[in-house]
PDB file of C-alpha atoms in Angstrom:
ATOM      1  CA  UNK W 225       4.595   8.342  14.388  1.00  0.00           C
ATOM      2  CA  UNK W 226       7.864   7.511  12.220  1.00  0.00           C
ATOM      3  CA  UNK W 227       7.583  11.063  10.364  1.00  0.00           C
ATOM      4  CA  UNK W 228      10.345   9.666   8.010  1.00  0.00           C
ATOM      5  CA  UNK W 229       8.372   6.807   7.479  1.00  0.00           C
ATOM      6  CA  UNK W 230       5.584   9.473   6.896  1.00  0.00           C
ATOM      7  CA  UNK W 231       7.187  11.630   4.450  1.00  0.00           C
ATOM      8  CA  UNK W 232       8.130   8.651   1.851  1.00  0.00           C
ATOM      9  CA  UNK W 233       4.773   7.583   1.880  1.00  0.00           C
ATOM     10  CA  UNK W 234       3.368  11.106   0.986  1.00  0.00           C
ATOM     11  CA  UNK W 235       6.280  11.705  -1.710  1.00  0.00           C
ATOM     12  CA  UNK W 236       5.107   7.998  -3.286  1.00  0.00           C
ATOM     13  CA  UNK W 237       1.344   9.249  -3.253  1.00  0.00           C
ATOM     14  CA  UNK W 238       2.973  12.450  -5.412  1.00  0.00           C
ATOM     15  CA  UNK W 239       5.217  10.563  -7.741  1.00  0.00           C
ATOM     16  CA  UNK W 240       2.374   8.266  -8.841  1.00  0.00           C
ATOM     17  CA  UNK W 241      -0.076  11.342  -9.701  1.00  0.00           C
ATOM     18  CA  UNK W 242       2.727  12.977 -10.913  1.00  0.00           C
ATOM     19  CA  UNK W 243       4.258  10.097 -12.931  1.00  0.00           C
ATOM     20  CA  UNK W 244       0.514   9.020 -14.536  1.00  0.00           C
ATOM     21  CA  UNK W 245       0.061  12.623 -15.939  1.00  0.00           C
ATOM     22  CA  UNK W 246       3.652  12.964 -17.056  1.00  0.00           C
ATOM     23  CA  UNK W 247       3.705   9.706 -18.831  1.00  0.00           C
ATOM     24  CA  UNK W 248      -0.420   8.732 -20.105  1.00  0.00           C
ATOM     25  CA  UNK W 249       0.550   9.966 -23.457  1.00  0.00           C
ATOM     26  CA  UNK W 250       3.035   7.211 -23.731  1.00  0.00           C
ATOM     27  CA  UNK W 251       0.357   4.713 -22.859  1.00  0.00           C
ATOM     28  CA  UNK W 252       1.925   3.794 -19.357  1.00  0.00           C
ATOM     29  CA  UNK W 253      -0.823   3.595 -16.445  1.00  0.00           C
ATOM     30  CA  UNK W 254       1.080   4.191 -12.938  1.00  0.00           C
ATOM     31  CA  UNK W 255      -0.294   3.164 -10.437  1.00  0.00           C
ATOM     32  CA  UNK W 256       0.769   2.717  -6.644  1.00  0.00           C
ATOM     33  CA  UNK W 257      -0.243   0.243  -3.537  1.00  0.00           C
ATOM     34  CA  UNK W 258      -0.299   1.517   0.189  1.00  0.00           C
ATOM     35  CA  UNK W 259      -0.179  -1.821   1.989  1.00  0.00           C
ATOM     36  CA  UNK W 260      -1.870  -1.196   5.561  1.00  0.00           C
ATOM     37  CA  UNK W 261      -0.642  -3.936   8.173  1.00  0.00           C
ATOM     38  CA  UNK W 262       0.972  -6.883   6.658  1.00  0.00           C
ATOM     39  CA  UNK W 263       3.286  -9.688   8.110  1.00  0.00           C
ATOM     40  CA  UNK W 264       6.424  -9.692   6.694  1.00  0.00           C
ATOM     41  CA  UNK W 265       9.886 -10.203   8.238  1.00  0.00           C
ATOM     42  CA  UNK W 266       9.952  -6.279   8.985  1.00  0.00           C
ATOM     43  CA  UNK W 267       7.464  -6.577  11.563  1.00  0.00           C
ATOM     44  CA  UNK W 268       9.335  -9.163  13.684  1.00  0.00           C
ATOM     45  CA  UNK W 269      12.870  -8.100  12.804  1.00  0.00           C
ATOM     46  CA  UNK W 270      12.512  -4.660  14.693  1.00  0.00           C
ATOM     47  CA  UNK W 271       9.878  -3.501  12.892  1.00  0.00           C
ATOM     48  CA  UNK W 272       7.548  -3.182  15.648  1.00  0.00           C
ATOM     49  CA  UNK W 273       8.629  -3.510  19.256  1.00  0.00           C
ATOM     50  CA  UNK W 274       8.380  -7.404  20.466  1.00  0.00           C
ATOM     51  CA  UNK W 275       5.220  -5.976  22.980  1.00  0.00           C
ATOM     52  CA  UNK W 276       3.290  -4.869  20.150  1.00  0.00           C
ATOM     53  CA  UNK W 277       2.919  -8.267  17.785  1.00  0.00           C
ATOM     54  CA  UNK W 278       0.266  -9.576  19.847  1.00  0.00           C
ATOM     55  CA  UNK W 279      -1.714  -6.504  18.540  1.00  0.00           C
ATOM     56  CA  UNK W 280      -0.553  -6.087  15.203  1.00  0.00           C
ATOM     57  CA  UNK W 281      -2.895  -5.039  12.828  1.00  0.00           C
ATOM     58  CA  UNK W 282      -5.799  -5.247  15.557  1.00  0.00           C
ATOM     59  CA  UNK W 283      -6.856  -1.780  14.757  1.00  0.00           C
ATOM     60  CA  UNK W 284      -8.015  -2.772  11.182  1.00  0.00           C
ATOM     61  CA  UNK W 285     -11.735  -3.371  10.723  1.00  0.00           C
ATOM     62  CA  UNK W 286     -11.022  -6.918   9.605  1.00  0.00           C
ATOM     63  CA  UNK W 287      -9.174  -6.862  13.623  1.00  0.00           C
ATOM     64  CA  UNK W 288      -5.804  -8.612  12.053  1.00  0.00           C
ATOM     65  CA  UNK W 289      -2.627  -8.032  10.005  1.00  0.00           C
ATOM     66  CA  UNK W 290      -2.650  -9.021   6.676  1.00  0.00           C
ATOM     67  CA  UNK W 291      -0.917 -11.633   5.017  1.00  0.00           C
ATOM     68  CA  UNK W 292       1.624 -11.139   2.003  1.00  0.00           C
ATOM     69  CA  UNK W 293      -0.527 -13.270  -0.029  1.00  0.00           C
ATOM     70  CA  UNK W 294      -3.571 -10.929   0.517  1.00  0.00           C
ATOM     71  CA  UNK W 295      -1.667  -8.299  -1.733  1.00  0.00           C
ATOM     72  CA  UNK W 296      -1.083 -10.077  -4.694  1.00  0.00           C
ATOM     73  CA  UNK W 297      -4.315  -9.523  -6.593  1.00  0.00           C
ATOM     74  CA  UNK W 298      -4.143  -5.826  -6.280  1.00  0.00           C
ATOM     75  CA  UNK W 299      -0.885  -6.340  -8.183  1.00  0.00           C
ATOM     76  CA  UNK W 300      -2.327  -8.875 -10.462  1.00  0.00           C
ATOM     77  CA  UNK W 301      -5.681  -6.646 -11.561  1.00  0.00           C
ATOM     78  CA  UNK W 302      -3.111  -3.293 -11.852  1.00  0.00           C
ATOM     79  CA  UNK W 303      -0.612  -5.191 -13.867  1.00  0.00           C
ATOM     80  CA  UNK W 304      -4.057  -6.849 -16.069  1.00  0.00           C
ATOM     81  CA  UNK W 305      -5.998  -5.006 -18.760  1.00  0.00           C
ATOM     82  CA  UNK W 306      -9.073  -5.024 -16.460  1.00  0.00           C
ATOM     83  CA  UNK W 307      -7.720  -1.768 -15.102  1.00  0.00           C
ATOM     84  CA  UNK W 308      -6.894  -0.270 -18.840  1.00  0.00           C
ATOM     85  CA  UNK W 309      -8.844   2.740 -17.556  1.00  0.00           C
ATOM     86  CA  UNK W 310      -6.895   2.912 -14.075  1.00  0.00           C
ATOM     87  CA  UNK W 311      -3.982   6.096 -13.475  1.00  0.00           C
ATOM     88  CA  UNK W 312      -2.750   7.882 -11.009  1.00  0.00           C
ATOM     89  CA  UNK W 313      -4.385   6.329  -8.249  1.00  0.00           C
ATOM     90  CA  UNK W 314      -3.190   4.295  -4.858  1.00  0.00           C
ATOM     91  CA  UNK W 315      -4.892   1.452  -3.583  1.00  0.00           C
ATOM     92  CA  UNK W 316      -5.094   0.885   0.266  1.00  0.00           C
ATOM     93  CA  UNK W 317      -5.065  -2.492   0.849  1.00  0.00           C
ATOM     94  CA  UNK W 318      -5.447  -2.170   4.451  1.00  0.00           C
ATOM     95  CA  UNK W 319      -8.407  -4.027   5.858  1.00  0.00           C
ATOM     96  CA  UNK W 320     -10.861  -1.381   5.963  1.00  0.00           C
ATOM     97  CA  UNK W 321      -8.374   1.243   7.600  1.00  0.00           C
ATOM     98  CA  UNK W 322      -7.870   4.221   6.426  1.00  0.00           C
ATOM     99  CA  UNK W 323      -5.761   5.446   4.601  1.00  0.00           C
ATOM    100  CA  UNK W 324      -4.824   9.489   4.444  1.00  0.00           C
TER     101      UNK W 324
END
């Protein structure tokens, strides 16, 4: 495990929770996306070793990696006033792993 990697992802879950109490009275929903495994140039730039992108993203229940493309309408419904009643939460957008 990249426990670096690990940390920032736990401090993001905190700022958002933090952030949508702290700011709610202001009107201003905050609300954060944990992407599970997506292609992007990460992955084959060193992001994962070169023997591990056959199996990228394999462990997800959908059994692939996502595409960038797959995010965008999480963005698009958090950014809409569909989710007017929406704070302080984080969205896994991971093929049916899970997130923690």
């Amino acid at each position: 495990i990249l426990h670096d990697y690990a940390a920032t992802k736990a401090a993001i879950i905190s700022l958002t929770k933090s952030l949508a109490k702290e700011l709610i009275d202001k009107g201003i929903r905050v609300n954060s996306v944990a992407p599970g495994p997506f292609w992007s140039p990460l992955q084959i730039s060193g992001g994962q070793p070169q023997s591990k992108i056959p199996e990228f993203g394999q462990s997800s229940m959908m059994g692939r990696a996502g595409q960038p493309v797959e995010l965008a309408g999480t963005y698009v419904l958090l950014a809409s006033d569909e989710s007017s009643y929406t704070t302080g939460q984080v969205y896994g957008v991971t093929g049916g792993k899970q997130i923690n």
